[in-house]
Coordinates of C-alpha atoms in Angstrom, one line a residue:
X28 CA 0.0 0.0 0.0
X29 CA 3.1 2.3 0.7
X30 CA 3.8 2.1 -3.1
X31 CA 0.1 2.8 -4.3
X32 CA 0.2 6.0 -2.0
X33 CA 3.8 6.8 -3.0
X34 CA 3.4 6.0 -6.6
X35 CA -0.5 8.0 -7.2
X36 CA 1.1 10.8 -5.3
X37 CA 4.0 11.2 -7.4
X38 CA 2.4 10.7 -10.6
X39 CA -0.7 13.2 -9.7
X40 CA 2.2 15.9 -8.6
X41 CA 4.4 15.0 -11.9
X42 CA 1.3 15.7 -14.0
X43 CA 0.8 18.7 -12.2
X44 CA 4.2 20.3 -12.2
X45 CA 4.6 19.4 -16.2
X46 CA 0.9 21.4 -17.1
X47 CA 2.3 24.3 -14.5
X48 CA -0.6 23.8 -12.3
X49 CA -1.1 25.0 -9.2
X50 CA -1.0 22.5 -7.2
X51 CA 0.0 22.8 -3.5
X52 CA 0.0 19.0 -1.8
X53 CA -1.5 15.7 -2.2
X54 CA -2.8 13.5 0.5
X55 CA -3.7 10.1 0.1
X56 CA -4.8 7.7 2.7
X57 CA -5.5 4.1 1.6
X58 CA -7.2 1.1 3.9
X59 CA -7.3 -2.2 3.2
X60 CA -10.0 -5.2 3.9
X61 CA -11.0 -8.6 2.7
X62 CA -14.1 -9.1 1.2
X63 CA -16.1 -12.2 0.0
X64 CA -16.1 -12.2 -4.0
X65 CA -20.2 -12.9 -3.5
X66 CA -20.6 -9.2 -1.8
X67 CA -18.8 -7.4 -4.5
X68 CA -21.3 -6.5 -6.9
X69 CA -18.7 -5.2 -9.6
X70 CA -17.0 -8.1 -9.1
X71 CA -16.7 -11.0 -12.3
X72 CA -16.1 -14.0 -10.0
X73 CA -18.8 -14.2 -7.2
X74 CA -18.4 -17.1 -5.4
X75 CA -16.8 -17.5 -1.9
X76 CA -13.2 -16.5 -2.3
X77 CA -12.3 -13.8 -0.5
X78 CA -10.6 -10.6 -2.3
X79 CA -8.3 -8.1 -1.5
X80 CA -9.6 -4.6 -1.2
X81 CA -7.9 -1.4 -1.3
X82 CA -10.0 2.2 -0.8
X83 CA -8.1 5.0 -2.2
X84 CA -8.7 8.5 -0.9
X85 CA -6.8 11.5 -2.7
X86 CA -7.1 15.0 -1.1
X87 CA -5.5 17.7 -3.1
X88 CA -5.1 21.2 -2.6
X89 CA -4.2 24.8 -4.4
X90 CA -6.1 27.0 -6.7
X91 CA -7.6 24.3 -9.0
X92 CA -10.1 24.1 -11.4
X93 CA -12.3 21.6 -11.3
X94 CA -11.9 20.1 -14.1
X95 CA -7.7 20.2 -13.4
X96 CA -8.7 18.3 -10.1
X97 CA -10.9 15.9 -11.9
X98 CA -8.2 15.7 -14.7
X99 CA -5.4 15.0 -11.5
X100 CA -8.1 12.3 -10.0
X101 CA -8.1 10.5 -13.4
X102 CA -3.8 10.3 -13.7
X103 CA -3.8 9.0 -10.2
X104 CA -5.8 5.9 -10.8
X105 CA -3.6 5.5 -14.3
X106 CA -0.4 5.3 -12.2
X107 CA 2.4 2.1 -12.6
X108 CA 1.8 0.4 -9.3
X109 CA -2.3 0.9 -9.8
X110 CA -2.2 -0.6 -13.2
X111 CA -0.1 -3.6 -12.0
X112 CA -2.5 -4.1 -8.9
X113 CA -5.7 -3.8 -10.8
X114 CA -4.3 -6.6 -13.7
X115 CA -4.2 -10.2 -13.2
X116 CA -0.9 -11.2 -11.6
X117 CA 0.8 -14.2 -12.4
X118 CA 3.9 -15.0 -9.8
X119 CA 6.3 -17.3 -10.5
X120 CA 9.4 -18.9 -8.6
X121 CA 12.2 -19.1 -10.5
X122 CA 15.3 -20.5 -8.7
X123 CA 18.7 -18.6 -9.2
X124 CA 21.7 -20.7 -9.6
X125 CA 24.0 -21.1 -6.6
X126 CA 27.0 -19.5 -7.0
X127 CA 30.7 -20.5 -5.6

């Protein structure tokens, strides 16, 4: 979760600095919970494995526009670490060779 924050803070404030926005600071606070697949109506599997959720909330400050802010809300969600999370993930062990 330290990387979502870190990573949507950085890319919102990136975006920001690059259009000379006025931005001032970003806050986000994140929680996490598990939730049964069967209570998440958004979901694609419903059955009675239990998923990993993660509640984003972005706070940002300066003279914005609102369609800036909205703009800034819309980056954050598009960040590295978001995209990975939100795909399917596919981990594999691979064994390095021992060296002497």
């Amino acid at each position: 979760m330290g990387a979502l924050g870190a990573c949507m803070s950085m890319t919102i404030a990136l975006y920001a600095r690059t259009r000379k926005w006025p931005l001032e600071t970003v806050v986000i606070r994140l929680s996490h919970s598990r939730v049964y697949a069967k209570d998440c109506l958004e979901c694609v599997v419903r059955d009675d494995t239990m998923l990993d959720r993660i509640n984003t909330e972005v706070q940002l400050s300066g003279a914005l526009t609102t369609e800036q802010e909205r703009k800034l809300m819309e980056v954050a969600h598009k960040c590295p670490v978001h995209r990975t999370l939100m795909s399917q993930i596919d981990i594999r062990e691979v064994t390095a060779p021992l060296t002497t």
